[in-house]
Short mmCIF file of C-alpha atoms in Angstrom, two decimals:
data_model
loop_
_atom_site.label_atom_id
_atom_site.label_comp_id
_atom_site.label_asym_id
_atom_site.label_seq_id
_atom_site.Cartn_x
_atom_site.Cartn_y
_atom_site.Cartn_z
CA MET A 1 0.00 0.00 0.00
CA ASN A 2 1.83 3.18 -1.17
CA THR A 3 2.09 6.47 0.73
CA THR A 4 -0.30 8.38 -1.56
CA LEU A 5 -3.04 5.80 -1.08
CA LEU A 6 -2.45 5.78 2.66
CA LEU A 7 -2.85 9.58 2.83
CA LEU A 8 -6.09 9.29 0.85
CA PHE A 9 -7.39 6.74 3.35
CA ARG A 10 -6.26 8.92 6.24
CA ARG A 11 -7.99 12.10 5.05
CA ARG A 12 -11.09 11.50 3.00
CA PRO A 13 -12.88 8.81 5.08
CA VAL A 14 -12.34 10.74 8.30
CA ALA A 15 -13.84 13.88 6.75
CA LEU A 16 -16.79 11.91 5.37
CA LEU A 17 -17.38 10.19 8.70
CA ALA A 18 -17.30 13.49 10.55
CA ALA A 19 -19.83 15.02 8.16
CA ALA A 20 -22.12 12.00 8.44
CA SER A 21 -21.91 12.08 12.21
CA LEU A 22 -22.99 15.71 12.39
CA LEU A 23 -26.06 14.82 10.36
CA LEU A 24 -27.00 11.62 12.17
CA ALA A 25 -25.96 12.05 15.78
CA THR A 26 -28.66 13.44 18.04
CA SER A 27 -27.51 12.45 21.49
CA CYS A 28 -24.66 12.32 23.94
CA THR A 29 -25.41 8.81 25.17
CA ALA A 30 -22.37 6.70 25.99
CA PRO A 31 -22.02 4.06 23.24
CA ARG A 32 -22.86 0.47 24.24
CA ALA A 33 -22.64 -1.18 20.81
CA ILE A 34 -19.80 -3.73 20.81
CA VAL A 35 -18.13 -3.66 17.38
CA THR A 36 -14.67 -4.96 18.30
CA THR A 37 -13.50 -8.53 17.66
CA GLY A 38 -11.43 -10.86 19.83
CA LYS A 39 -8.29 -9.69 18.02
CA VAL A 40 -6.84 -6.39 19.22
CA THR A 41 -5.25 -3.79 16.96
CA PRO A 42 -1.77 -5.08 15.97
CA GLN A 43 1.18 -3.22 17.45
CA GLY A 44 1.85 0.07 15.65
CA GLU A 45 -1.42 0.08 13.69
CA PHE A 46 -4.34 2.50 13.85
CA ARG A 47 -8.02 1.80 13.33
CA VAL A 48 -10.44 4.65 12.70
CA GLY A 49 -14.18 4.03 12.91
CA TYR A 50 -17.65 5.50 12.77
CA ASN A 51 -20.66 3.79 14.32
CA GLN A 52 -24.35 4.65 14.01
CA GLY A 53 -26.80 2.88 16.29
CA PHE A 54 -30.16 3.11 17.97
CA ASN A 55 -30.83 2.69 21.67
CA VAL A 56 -34.21 1.03 22.35
CA ALA A 57 -34.98 0.81 26.08
CA THR A 58 -38.16 -0.86 27.32
CA SER A 59 -38.05 1.11 30.59
CA SER A 60 -38.28 4.44 28.74
CA LEU A 61 -41.01 3.18 26.42
CA SER A 62 -43.07 1.95 29.38
CA LYS A 63 -42.87 5.32 31.17
CA VAL A 64 -43.98 7.47 28.24
CA GLY A 65 -47.44 7.25 26.72
CA SER A 66 -49.95 9.69 25.29
CA ALA A 67 -51.19 10.58 28.81
CA VAL A 68 -47.67 11.56 29.94
CA LYS A 69 -47.07 13.61 26.80
CA GLU A 70 -50.39 15.39 27.26
CA ALA A 71 -49.62 16.06 30.93
CA ALA A 72 -46.20 17.47 30.01
CA SER A 73 -47.72 19.82 27.44
CA GLN A 74 -50.40 20.99 29.85
CA ALA A 75 -47.95 21.54 32.73
CA ALA A 76 -45.54 23.48 30.51
CA SER A 77 -48.30 25.97 29.66
CA GLN A 78 -49.27 26.66 33.30
CA GLU A 79 -47.79 29.33 35.55
CA LYS A 80 -48.62 27.21 38.63
CA VAL A 81 -48.52 23.39 38.53
CA ASP A 82 -50.32 21.38 41.19
CA TYR A 83 -48.41 18.30 42.35
CA THR A 84 -50.41 15.23 41.29
CA GLU A 85 -49.76 11.65 40.23
CA ALA A 86 -49.12 13.04 36.74
CA THR A 87 -46.18 15.05 38.15
CA THR A 88 -44.70 11.84 39.53
CA ARG A 89 -45.03 10.20 36.11
CA LEU A 90 -43.26 13.16 34.47
CA GLN A 91 -40.30 12.70 36.81
CA ALA A 92 -40.19 8.94 36.16
CA ALA A 93 -40.19 9.59 32.40
CA ALA A 94 -37.33 12.10 32.71
CA LEU A 95 -35.27 9.65 34.77
CA ALA A 96 -35.96 6.76 32.38
CA TYR A 97 -34.75 8.81 29.41
CA VAL A 98 -31.54 9.85 31.16
CA LEU A 99 -30.82 6.34 32.45
CA ASP A 100 -31.57 4.67 29.12
CA PRO A 101 -33.11 6.73 26.30
CA VAL A 102 -34.89 5.72 23.11
CA GLN A 103 -32.88 7.56 20.46
CA PRO A 104 -30.14 7.35 17.81
CA THR A 105 -26.52 7.13 18.92
CA ALA A 106 -23.31 7.81 17.04
CA ASP A 107 -19.59 7.93 17.74
CA LEU A 108 -16.23 8.48 16.08
CA SER A 109 -13.35 6.34 17.33
CA ILE A 110 -9.64 5.76 16.97
CA ARG A 111 -7.60 2.82 18.30
CA TYR A 112 -3.87 2.12 18.43
CA GLY A 113 -1.93 -1.09 19.00
CA ILE A 114 0.41 -0.40 21.92
CA ILE A 115 2.08 -3.81 22.30
CA PRO A 116 1.32 -7.16 20.61
CA ARG A 117 -1.68 -8.05 22.83
CA LEU A 118 -2.86 -4.66 24.05
CA ASP A 119 -4.49 -1.69 22.35
CA ALA A 120 -6.26 1.46 23.55
CA GLY A 121 -8.76 3.84 22.04
CA TYR A 122 -10.90 6.94 22.34
CA LYS A 123 -14.48 7.56 21.20
CA TYR A 124 -16.30 10.83 20.93
CA ALA A 125 -20.07 10.36 21.13
CA PHE A 126 -21.05 14.02 20.73
CA GLY A 127 -21.01 14.99 24.40
CA SER A 128 -19.81 11.70 25.87
CA HIS A 129 -16.07 11.02 26.13
CA VAL A 130 -15.10 7.35 26.09
CA PHE A 131 -11.73 5.76 26.86
CA ASP A 132 -11.14 2.04 26.44
CA THR A 133 -8.54 -0.66 26.23
CA GLN A 134 -8.55 -4.30 25.16
CA LEU A 135 -6.30 -7.22 26.13
CA GLN A 136 -6.04 -10.20 23.77
CA LEU A 137 -6.16 -13.53 25.61
CA LEU A 138 -6.15 -15.99 22.71
CA GLY A 139 -4.99 -16.12 19.09
CA PRO A 140 -2.01 -14.88 17.03
CA THR A 141 -0.99 -11.21 17.00
CA GLY A 142 0.08 -10.62 13.41
CA SER A 143 -1.52 -8.67 10.56
CA PRO A 144 -2.77 -9.61 7.07
CA GLU A 145 0.60 -8.47 5.70
CA ASN A 146 2.56 -10.40 8.35
CA PRO A 147 0.41 -13.26 9.73
CA GLY A 148 1.34 -14.74 13.09
CA ARG A 149 2.01 -18.43 13.67
CA GLY A 150 -1.20 -20.44 13.37
CA ALA A 151 -3.12 -17.65 11.63
CA ALA A 152 -5.69 -19.05 9.20
CA SER A 153 -9.33 -18.71 8.30
CA GLY A 154 -11.41 -19.91 11.24
CA THR A 155 -8.78 -19.11 13.87
CA THR A 156 -10.35 -18.32 17.25
CA TYR A 157 -9.47 -15.11 19.08
CA ALA A 158 -10.53 -13.93 22.53
CA SER A 159 -10.09 -10.69 24.45
CA ILE A 160 -11.35 -8.75 27.44
CA GLY A 161 -11.95 -5.03 27.33
CA LEU A 162 -12.51 -2.10 29.66
CA GLN A 163 -14.47 1.00 28.59
CA PHE A 164 -15.08 4.11 30.71
CA ALA A 165 -17.40 6.93 29.64
CA THR A 166 -18.18 10.23 31.30
CA GLN A 167 -20.84 12.73 30.35
CA ARG A 168 -23.20 15.44 31.49
CA ALA A 169 -26.47 13.62 30.95
CA LYS A 170 -29.36 15.49 29.35
CA LEU A 171 -32.76 14.71 27.94
CA PRO A 172 -32.99 14.11 24.18
CA SER A 173 -34.31 17.01 22.09
CA LEU A 174 -37.91 15.84 21.84
CA PRO A 175 -40.88 18.23 22.29
CA PHE A 176 -42.52 16.43 25.23
CA LEU A 177 -39.16 16.05 27.02
CA ASP A 178 -38.50 19.78 26.54
CA ASP A 179 -41.90 20.40 28.18
CA ILE A 180 -41.00 18.09 31.07
CA ASN A 181 -37.67 19.82 31.61
CA SER A 182 -39.25 23.28 31.58
CA VAL A 183 -41.45 22.18 34.49
CA LEU A 184 -38.96 20.08 36.48
CA ASN A 185 -35.61 21.82 35.72
CA PHE A 186 -33.95 18.39 35.68
CA ARG A 187 -30.17 17.99 35.81
CA ALA A 188 -27.97 14.89 35.82
CA THR A 189 -24.47 13.54 35.27
CA ARG A 190 -23.33 9.96 34.82
CA ASN A 191 -20.29 7.72 34.41
CA ASP A 192 -20.43 4.31 32.74
CA LEU A 193 -18.11 1.30 32.83
CA LEU A 194 -18.33 -1.61 30.36
CA VAL A 195 -16.35 -4.87 30.48
CA PRO A 196 -16.87 -6.96 27.30
CA LEU A 197 -15.54 -10.52 26.97
CA THR A 198 -15.25 -11.18 23.24
CA PHE A 199 -14.71 -14.33 21.17
CA SER A 200 -14.32 -14.31 17.38
CA GLN A 201 -13.59 -16.53 14.40
CA SER A 202 -11.48 -15.05 11.63
CA PHE A 203 -12.49 -14.88 7.97
CA GLY A 204 -9.14 -15.27 6.22
CA PRO A 205 -5.78 -15.12 8.03
CA GLU A 206 -5.66 -12.41 10.73
CA GLU A 207 -9.21 -11.21 9.85
CA GLU A 208 -8.12 -10.25 6.36
CA ILE A 209 -11.73 -10.34 5.12
CA GLY A 210 -13.40 -9.97 8.51
CA ALA A 211 -14.71 -12.04 11.42
CA ILE A 212 -17.78 -13.06 13.36
CA SER A 213 -17.70 -12.04 17.03
CA TYR A 214 -19.88 -12.70 20.06
CA GLY A 215 -19.61 -12.45 23.80
CA LEU A 216 -20.86 -11.20 27.17
CA VAL A 217 -20.82 -7.72 28.69
CA TYR A 218 -20.94 -6.43 32.25
CA GLY A 219 -21.71 -2.77 32.83
CA HIS A 220 -21.92 -0.48 35.82
CA SER A 221 -23.24 3.08 35.90
CA TRP A 222 -23.06 5.91 38.44
CA VAL A 223 -25.75 8.59 38.19
CA SER A 224 -26.25 11.91 39.99
CA TYR A 225 -29.52 13.77 39.45
CA GLY A 226 -31.81 16.41 40.90
CA PHE A 227 -34.94 18.50 40.27
CA ALA A 228 -35.21 22.25 40.91
CA PRO A 229 -38.76 23.24 39.89
CA GLU A 230 -39.90 26.85 40.24
CA ARG A 231 -43.67 26.51 39.80
CA ILE A 232 -44.80 23.19 41.30
CA PHE A 233 -46.99 23.50 44.41
CA ALA A 234 -48.56 21.11 46.90
CA GLY A 235 -51.63 23.11 47.82
CA SER A 236 -50.38 26.62 48.58
CA VAL A 237 -46.82 25.51 49.41
CA LYS A 238 -44.10 25.49 46.79
CA VAL A 239 -42.53 22.04 46.44
CA PRO A 240 -38.85 22.26 47.47
CA GLU A 241 -36.17 21.13 45.06
CA LEU A 242 -34.74 17.64 45.21
CA THR A 243 -31.06 18.08 45.98
CA LEU A 244 -28.45 16.02 44.19
CA GLN A 245 -29.12 12.28 44.54
CA LYS A 246 -26.56 9.57 43.77
CA ARG A 247 -27.38 6.08 42.53
CA ASN A 248 -25.56 3.23 40.77
CA PHE A 249 -26.69 0.07 39.00
CA SER A 250 -25.34 -2.90 37.03
CA SER A 251 -26.13 -4.13 33.52
CA PHE A 252 -25.72 -7.61 32.05
CA GLY A 253 -25.78 -8.38 28.35
CA GLY A 254 -24.57 -10.16 25.28
CA PHE A 255 -23.74 -9.22 21.71
CA VAL A 256 -22.90 -10.46 18.24
CA ASN A 257 -21.29 -8.58 15.34
CA LEU A 258 -20.13 -9.34 11.82
CA LYS A 259 -17.03 -7.70 10.34
CA LEU A 260 -16.89 -7.80 6.53
CA GLY A 261 -14.44 -6.19 4.11
CA TYR A 262 -10.90 -6.59 2.84
CA ARG A 263 -7.67 -5.57 4.55
CA TYR A 264 -8.24 -1.83 4.89
CA VAL A 265 -11.99 -1.09 4.93
CA TYR A 266 -14.74 -2.99 6.79
CA VAL A 267 -18.45 -2.69 7.53
CA ILE A 268 -19.68 -3.98 10.92
CA PRO A 269 -23.37 -4.66 11.63
CA ALA A 270 -23.96 -5.52 15.31
CA ILE A 271 -26.63 -6.10 17.93
CA SER A 272 -26.23 -5.85 21.72
CA VAL A 273 -28.85 -6.68 24.36
CA PHE A 274 -28.72 -5.58 28.01
CA TYR A 275 -30.83 -6.13 31.11
CA GLN A 276 -30.63 -3.77 34.07
CA ASN A 277 -32.47 -3.18 37.32
CA TYR A 278 -31.92 0.53 37.84
CA GLY A 279 -33.26 0.45 41.41
CA ASP A 280 -35.33 2.98 43.38
CA TYR A 281 -35.14 6.74 42.83
CA ALA A 282 -36.32 9.57 45.09
CA LEU A 283 -38.63 12.15 43.52
CA LEU A 284 -40.10 15.50 44.52
CA ASN A 285 -42.56 15.80 47.42
CA GLY A 286 -41.39 12.56 49.07
CA ALA A 287 -42.42 10.34 46.15
CA SER A 288 -40.26 7.62 44.56
CA THR A 289 -40.14 5.35 41.54
CA SER A 290 -38.40 2.11 40.54
CA LEU A 291 -37.12 1.23 37.09
CA SER A 292 -35.90 -1.89 35.28
CA GLY A 293 -35.90 -3.17 31.74
CA VAL A 294 -34.21 -4.58 28.66
CA THR A 295 -32.28 -2.49 26.13
CA PHE A 296 -31.61 -3.37 22.48
CA VAL A 297 -28.76 -1.65 20.64
CA PRO A 298 -28.62 -2.41 16.89
CA SER A 299 -25.82 -0.61 15.06
CA LEU A 300 -23.92 -0.30 11.81
CA GLY A 301 -20.24 0.62 11.86
CA PHE A 302 -17.49 1.40 9.38
CA GLN A 303 -13.83 0.78 10.09
CA LEU A 304 -10.66 1.94 8.34
CA ARG A 305 -7.46 0.05 9.08
CA LEU A 306 -4.16 1.96 8.79
CA PRO A 307 -1.34 -0.60 8.70
CA ASN A 308 2.08 -0.06 10.23
CA LEU A 309 4.23 0.85 7.23
CA PHE A 310 7.41 1.05 9.23
CA LYS A 311 7.40 -2.41 10.77
#
């Protein structure tokens, strides 16, 4: 692969991916789609990627119906809002969408092979900053240009990863959620940890034409949130704000992805499924709610491999 072609790969795809991301990304949700394989980035190589997905959470869907949307619209138009059961449902909907929204997700990523069995990367998910690393436990560590011993089509690879994301959580830009936020003045931050255990079978030596990957994922999230409403009353008394609350919860899931291409450019369709019991959450006026549910994360990714020309 000559230098001119390498520069073309370095510049044009990254520009195209950035432009596509600006058009498609609508959230700052930490990415949970698993698009890596059991083989880490070979030492000295870079991989640049773009991933577009959709987060579908049953907990959020169950908390938002036509009645909640109507209540949000009505409350947003009032100068004084009486605290009722509808107000409790508005808070539960806001929490559900921050904990696990129903919305598109997108991220740009770059990875680098540090040593033969270890790489590290960074993802920018339009408001969420993600740092991760992956340790290869099984399989050769070569490249399509320089295959390792035992590399062949069907070779099994395995790795374990660690991904940490931090973000200032916010509600998606949807009309009824804007109405809810105007009434509740909701604020939140969160940090997320993912630990994927990945197995894969290579298509061609050293994944020259791709791989099929599957595995298990453990996640843990830390959330801080609060409500500071200005016009919610219980009778004639203004409801005091809910000061910053801290909660954490675990997620358990599995995934499968398919990497297809040739040497330098790959497309990666994937699906991840998670279950989480978010626990109990304090609300305004002494109320509380509990949340749990399943989340589906289908995604489609594109990956550009930049080989080590100086090895």
